[in-house]
PDB file of C-alpha atoms in Angstrom:
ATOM      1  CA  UNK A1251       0.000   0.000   0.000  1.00 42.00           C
ATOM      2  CA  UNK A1252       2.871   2.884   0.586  1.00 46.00           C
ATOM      3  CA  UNK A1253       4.453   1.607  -2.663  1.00 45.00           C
ATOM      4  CA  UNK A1254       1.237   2.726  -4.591  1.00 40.00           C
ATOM      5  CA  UNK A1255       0.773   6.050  -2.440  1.00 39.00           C
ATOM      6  CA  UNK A1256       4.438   6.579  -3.246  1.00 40.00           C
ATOM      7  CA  UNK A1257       3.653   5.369  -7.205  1.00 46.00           C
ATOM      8  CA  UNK A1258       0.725   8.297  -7.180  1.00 42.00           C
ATOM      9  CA  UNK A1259       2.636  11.024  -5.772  1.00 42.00           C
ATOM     10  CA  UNK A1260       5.461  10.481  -8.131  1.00 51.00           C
ATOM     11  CA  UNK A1261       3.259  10.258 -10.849  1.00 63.00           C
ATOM     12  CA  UNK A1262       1.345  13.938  -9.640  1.00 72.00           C
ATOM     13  CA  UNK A1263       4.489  15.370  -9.797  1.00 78.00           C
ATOM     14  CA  UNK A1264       5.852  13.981 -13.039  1.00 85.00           C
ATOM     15  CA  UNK A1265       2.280  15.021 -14.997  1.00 90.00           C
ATOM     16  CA  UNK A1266       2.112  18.531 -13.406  1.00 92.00           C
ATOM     17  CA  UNK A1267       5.371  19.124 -13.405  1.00 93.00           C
ATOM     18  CA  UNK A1268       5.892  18.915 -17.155  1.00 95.00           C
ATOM     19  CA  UNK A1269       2.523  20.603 -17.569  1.00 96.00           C
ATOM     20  CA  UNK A1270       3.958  23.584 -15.787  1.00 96.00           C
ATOM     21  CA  UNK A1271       6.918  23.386 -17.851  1.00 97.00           C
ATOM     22  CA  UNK A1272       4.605  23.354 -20.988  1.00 98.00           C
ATOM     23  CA  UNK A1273       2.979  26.323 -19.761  1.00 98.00           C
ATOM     24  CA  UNK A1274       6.221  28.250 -18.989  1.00 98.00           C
ATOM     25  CA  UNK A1275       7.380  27.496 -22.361  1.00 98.00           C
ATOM     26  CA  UNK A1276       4.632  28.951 -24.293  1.00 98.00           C
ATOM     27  CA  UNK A1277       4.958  32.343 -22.279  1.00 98.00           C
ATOM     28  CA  UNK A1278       8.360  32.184 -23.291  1.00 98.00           C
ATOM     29  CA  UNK A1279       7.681  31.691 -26.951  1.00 98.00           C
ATOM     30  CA  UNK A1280       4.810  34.270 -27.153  1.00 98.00           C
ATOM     31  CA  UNK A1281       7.144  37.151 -25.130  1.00 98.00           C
ATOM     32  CA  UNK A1282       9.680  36.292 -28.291  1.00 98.00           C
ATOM     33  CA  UNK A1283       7.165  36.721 -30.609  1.00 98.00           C
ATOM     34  CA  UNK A1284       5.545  40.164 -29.553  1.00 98.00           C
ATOM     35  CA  UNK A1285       9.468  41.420 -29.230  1.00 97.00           C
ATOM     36  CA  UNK A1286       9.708  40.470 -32.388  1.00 97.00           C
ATOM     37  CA  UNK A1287       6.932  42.718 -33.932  1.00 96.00           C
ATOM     38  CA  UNK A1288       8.930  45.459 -31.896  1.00 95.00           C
ATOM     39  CA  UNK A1289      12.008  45.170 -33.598  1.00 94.00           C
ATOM     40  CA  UNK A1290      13.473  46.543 -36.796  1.00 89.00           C
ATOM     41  CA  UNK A1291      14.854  46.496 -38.728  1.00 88.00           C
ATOM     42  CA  UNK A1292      14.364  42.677 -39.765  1.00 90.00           C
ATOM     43  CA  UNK A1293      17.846  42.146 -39.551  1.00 90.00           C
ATOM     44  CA  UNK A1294      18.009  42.350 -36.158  1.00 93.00           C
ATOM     45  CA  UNK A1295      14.858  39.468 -35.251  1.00 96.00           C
ATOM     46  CA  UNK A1296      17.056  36.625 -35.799  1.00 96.00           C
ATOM     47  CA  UNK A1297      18.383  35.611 -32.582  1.00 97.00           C
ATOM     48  CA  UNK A1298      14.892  35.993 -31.568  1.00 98.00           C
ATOM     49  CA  UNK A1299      13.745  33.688 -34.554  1.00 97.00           C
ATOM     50  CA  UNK A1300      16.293  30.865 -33.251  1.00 98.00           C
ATOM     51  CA  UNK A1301      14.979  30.710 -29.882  1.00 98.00           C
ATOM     52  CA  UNK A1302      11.802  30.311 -30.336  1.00 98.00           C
ATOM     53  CA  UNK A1303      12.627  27.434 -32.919  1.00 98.00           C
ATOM     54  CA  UNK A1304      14.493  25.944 -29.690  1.00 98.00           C
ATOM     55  CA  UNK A1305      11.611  26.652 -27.711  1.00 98.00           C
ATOM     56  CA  UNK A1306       9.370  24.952 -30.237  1.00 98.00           C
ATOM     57  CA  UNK A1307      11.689  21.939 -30.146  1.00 98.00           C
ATOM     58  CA  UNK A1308      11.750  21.888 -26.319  1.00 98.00           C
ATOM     59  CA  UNK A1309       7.975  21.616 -26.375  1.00 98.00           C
ATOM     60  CA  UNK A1310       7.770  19.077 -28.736  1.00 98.00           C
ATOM     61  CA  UNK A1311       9.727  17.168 -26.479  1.00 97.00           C
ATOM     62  CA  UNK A1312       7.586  18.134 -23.194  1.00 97.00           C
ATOM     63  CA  UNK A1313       4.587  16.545 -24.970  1.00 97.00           C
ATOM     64  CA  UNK A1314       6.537  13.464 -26.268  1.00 96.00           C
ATOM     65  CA  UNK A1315       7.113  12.884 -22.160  1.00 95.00           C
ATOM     66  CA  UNK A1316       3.498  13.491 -21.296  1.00 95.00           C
ATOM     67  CA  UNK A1317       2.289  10.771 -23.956  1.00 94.00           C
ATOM     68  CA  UNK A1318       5.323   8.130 -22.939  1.00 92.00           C
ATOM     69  CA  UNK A1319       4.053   8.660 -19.225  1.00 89.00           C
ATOM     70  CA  UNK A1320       0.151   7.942 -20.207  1.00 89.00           C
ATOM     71  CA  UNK A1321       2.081   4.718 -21.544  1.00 87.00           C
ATOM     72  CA  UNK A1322       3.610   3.700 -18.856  1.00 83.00           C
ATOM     73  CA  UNK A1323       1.764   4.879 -15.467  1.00 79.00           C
ATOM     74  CA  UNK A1324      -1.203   3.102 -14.683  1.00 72.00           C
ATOM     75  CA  UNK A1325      -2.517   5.867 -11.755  1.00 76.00           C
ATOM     76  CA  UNK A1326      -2.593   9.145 -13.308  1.00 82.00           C
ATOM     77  CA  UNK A1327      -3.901  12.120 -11.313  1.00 83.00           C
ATOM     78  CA  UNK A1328      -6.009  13.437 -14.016  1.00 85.00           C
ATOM     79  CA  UNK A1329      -8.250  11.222 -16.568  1.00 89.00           C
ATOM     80  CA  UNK A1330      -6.188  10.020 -18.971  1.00 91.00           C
ATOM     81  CA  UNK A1331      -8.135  11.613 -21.863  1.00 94.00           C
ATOM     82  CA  UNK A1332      -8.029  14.650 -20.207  1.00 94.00           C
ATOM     83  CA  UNK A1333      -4.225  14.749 -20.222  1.00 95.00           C
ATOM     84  CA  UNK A1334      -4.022  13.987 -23.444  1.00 96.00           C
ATOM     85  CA  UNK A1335      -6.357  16.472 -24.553  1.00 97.00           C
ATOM     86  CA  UNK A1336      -4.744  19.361 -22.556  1.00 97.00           C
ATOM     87  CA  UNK A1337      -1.076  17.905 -23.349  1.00 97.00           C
ATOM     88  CA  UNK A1338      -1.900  18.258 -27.258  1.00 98.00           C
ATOM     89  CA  UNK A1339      -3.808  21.699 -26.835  1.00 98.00           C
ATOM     90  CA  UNK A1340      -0.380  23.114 -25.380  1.00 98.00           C
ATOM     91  CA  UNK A1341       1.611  21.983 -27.792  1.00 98.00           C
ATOM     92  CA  UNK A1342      -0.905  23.339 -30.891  1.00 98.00           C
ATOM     93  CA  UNK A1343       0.081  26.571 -29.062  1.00 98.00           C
ATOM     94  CA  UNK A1344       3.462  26.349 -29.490  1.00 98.00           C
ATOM     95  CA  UNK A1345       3.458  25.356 -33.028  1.00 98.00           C
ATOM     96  CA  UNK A1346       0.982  27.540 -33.915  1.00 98.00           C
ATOM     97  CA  UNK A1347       3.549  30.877 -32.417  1.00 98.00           C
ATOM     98  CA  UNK A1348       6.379  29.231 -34.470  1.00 98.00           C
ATOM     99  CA  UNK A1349       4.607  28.892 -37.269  1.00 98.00           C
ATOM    100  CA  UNK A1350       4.108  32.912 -36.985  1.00 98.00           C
ATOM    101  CA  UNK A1351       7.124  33.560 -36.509  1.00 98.00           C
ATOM    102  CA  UNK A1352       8.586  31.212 -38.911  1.00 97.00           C
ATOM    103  CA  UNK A1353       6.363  33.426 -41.757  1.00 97.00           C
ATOM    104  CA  UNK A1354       7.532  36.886 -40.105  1.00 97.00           C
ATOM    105  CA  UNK A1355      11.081  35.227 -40.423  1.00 96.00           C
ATOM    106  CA  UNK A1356      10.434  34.297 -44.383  1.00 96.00           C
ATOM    107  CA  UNK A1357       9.139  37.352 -45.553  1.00 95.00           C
ATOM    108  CA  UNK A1358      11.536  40.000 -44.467  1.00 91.00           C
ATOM    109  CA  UNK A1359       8.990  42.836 -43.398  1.00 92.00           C
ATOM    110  CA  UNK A1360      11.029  45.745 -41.789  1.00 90.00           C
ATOM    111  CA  UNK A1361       7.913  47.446 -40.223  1.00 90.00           C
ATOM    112  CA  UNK A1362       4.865  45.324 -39.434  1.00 94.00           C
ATOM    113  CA  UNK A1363       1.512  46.539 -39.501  1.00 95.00           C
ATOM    114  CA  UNK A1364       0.234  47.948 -36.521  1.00 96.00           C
ATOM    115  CA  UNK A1365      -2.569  45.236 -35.731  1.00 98.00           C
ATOM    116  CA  UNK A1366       0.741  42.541 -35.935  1.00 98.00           C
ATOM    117  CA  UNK A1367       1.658  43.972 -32.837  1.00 97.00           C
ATOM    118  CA  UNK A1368      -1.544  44.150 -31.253  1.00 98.00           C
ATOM    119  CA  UNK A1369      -2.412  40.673 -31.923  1.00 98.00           C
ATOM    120  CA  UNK A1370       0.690  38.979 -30.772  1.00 98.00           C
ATOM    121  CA  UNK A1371      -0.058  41.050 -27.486  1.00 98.00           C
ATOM    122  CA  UNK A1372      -2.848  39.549 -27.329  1.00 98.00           C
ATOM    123  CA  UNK A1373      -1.707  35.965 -27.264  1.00 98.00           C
ATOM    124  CA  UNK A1374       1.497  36.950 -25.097  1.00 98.00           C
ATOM    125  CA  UNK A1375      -1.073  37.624 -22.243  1.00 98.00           C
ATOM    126  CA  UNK A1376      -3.229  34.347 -23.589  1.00 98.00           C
ATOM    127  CA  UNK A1377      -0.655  32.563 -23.037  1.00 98.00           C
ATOM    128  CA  UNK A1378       0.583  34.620 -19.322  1.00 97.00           C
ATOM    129  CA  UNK A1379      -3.041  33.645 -18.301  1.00 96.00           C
ATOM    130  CA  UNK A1380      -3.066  29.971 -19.019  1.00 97.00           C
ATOM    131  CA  UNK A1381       0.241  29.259 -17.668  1.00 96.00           C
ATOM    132  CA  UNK A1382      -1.425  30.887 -14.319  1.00 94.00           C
ATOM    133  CA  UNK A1383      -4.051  27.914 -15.034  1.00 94.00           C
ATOM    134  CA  UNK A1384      -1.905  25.247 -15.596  1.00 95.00           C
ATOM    135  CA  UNK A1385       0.021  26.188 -12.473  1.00 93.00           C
ATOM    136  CA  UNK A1386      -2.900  25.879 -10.674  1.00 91.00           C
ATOM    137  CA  UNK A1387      -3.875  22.039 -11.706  1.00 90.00           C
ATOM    138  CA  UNK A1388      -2.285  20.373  -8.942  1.00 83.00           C
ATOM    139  CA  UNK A1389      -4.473  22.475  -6.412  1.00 83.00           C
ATOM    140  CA  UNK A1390      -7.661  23.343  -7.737  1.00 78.00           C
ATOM    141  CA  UNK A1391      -9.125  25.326  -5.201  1.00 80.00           C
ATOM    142  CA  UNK A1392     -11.064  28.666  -6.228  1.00 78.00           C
ATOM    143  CA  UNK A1393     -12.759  26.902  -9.241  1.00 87.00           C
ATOM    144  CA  UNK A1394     -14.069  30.248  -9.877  1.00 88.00           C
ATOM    145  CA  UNK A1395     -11.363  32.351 -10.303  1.00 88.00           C
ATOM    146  CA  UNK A1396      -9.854  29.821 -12.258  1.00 91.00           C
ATOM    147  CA  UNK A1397     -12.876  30.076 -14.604  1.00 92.00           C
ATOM    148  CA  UNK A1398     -12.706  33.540 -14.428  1.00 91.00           C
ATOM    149  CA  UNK A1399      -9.601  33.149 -15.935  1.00 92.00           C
ATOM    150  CA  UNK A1400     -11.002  30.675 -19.066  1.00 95.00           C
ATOM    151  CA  UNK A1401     -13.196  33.325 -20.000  1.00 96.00           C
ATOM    152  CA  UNK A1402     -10.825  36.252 -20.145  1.00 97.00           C
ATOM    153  CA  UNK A1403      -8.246  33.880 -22.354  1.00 97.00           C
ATOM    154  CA  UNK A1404     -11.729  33.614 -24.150  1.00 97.00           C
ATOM    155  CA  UNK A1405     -12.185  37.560 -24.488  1.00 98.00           C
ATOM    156  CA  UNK A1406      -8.544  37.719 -25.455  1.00 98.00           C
ATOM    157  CA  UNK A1407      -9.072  35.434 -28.346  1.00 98.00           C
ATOM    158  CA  UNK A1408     -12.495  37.471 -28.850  1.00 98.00           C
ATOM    159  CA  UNK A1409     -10.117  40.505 -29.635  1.00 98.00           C
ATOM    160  CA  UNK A1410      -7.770  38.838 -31.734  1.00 98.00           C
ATOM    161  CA  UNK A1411     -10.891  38.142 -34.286  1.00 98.00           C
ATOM    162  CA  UNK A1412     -11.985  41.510 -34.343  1.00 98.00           C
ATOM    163  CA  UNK A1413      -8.505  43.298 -34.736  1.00 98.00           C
ATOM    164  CA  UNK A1414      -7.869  40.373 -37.463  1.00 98.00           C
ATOM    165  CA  UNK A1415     -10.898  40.783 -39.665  1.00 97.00           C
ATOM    166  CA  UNK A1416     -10.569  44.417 -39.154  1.00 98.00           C
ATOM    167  CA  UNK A1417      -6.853  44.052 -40.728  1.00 97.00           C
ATOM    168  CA  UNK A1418      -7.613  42.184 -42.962  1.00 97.00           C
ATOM    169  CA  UNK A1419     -10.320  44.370 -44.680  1.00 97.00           C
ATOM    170  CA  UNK A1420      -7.872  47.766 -44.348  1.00 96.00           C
ATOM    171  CA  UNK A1421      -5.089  45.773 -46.134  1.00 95.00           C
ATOM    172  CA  UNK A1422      -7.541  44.760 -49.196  1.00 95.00           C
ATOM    173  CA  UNK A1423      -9.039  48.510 -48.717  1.00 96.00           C
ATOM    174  CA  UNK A1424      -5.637  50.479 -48.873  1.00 93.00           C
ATOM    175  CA  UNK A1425      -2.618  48.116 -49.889  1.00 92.00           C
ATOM    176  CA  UNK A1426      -1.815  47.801 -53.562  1.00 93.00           C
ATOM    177  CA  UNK A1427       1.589  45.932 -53.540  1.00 93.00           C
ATOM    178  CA  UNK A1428       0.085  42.344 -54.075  1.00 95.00           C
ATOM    179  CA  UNK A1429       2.764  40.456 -52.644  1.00 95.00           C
ATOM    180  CA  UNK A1430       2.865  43.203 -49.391  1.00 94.00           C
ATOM    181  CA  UNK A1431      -0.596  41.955 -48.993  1.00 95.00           C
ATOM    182  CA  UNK A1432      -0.391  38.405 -49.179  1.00 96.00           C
ATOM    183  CA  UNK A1433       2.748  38.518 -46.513  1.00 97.00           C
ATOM    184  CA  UNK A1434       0.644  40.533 -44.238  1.00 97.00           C
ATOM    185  CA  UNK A1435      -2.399  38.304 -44.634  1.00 97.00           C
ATOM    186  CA  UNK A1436      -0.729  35.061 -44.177  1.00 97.00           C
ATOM    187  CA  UNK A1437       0.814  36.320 -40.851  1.00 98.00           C
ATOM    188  CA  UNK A1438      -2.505  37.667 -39.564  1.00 98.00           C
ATOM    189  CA  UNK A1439      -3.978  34.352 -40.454  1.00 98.00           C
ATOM    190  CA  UNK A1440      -1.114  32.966 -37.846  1.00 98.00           C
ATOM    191  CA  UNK A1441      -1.690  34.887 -34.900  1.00 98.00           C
ATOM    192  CA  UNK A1442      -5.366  34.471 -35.526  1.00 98.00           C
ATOM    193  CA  UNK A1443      -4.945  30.881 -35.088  1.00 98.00           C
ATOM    194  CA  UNK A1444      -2.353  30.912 -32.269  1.00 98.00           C
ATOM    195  CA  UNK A1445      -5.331  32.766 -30.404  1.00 98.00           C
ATOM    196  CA  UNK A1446      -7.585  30.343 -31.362  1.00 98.00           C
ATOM    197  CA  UNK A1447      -5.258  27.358 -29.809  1.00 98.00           C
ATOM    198  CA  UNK A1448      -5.240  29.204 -26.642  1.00 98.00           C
ATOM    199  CA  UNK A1449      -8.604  29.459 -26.226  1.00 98.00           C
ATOM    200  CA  UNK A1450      -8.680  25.028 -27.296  1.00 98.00           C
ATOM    201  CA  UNK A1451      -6.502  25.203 -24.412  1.00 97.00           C
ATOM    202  CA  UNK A1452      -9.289  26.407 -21.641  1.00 97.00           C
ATOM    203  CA  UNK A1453     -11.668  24.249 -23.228  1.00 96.00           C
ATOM    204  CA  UNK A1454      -9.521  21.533 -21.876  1.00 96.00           C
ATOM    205  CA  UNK A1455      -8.949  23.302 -18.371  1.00 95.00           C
ATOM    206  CA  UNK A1456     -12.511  23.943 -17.913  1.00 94.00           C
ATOM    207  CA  UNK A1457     -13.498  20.380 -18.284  1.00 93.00           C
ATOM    208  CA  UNK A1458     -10.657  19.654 -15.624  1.00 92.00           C
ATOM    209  CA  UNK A1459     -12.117  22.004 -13.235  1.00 91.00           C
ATOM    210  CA  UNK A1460     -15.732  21.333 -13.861  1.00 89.00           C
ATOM    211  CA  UNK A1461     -14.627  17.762 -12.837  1.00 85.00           C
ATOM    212  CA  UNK A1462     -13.019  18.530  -9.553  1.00 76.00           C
ATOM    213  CA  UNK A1463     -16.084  20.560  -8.257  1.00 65.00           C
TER     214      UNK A1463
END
């Protein structure tokens, strides 16, 4: 009996403790990318551009550990779908802020438009907010606040449409250089879904909480 209460406290810590390394990795990746919409000239993004490919590597490898540990532990502290589910949702994020960035990197644009910016604030604080979540799994104790928190990631995302489609009608109003457009488009179209992922991501949480209540 005190081998499997040692087995299930060992396992608590190994699941949350590479969710909270999951979450902290995100943050990291979305403060890189809303620097990089603050610098210029382009020439100047690149170490930026190589960290969050390392970033996006050492997530990749986060998730690979989750899965191998739904292989091999039989007592996990959350449902095993659950994990899963929230495991993948984190790491959607990440590849969805490389993928941005990876398109900012490939087209060269000195001076992004202003709504860039605004967006990739928007899913720096997405992502500030569900690492605050994720931290909290292990202890979920003011289910409230903690949904609180769901629905602002929600309104985040909320803000990210609007500023997008709002962006994306200006550029086809007022830009003329085709290929300007296109660039700009196809990195809106990026951020839009990196907000989107984040928002996947509290779908997971909330069905976490709900279930401790």
């Amino acid at each position: 009996m005190r081998r499997l209460f040692f087995d299930f406290f060992s396992h608590r810590a190994l699941f949350y403790g590479l969710f909270n390394q999951a979450g902290k990795n995100i943050v990291e990746m979305s403060e890189l990318l809303s620097a990089i919409t603050d610098t210029t000239p382009a020439t100047e993004r690149e170490p930026l551009y190589k960290q969050i490919n390392i970033l996006e590597e050492a997530g990749d490898d986060i998730t690979h550990k989750i899965y191998l540990g739904l292989d091999k532990v039989f007592f996990t502290p959350l449902n095993r779908k659950d994990i899963h589910t929230l495991a993948s949702a984190i790491d959607d994020v990440a590849d969805n802020i490389h993928e941005a960035a990876g398109r900012m990197n490939l087209y060269e644009i000195d001076e992004f438009i202003p709504s860039i910016g605004q967006m990739a604030k928007l899913v720096q604080l997405s992502c500030t907010e569900l690492q605050t979540l994720i931290n909290a799994l292990a202890n979920l104790k003011d289910t409230e606040k903690l949904l609180n928190s769901c629905r602002m990631v929600k309104d985040y995302e909320h803000q990210v449409d609007d500023i997008y489609y709002h962006a994306l009608a200006d550029l086809f109003a007022r830009e003329k250089d085709a290929i300007n457009l296109i660039k700009h488009r196809d990195i809106l179209f990026s951020l839009e879904a990196s907000a989107n992922k984040c928002k996947n991501v509290t779908d997971a949480l909330e069905i976490i909480i709900l279930n401790s209540i």
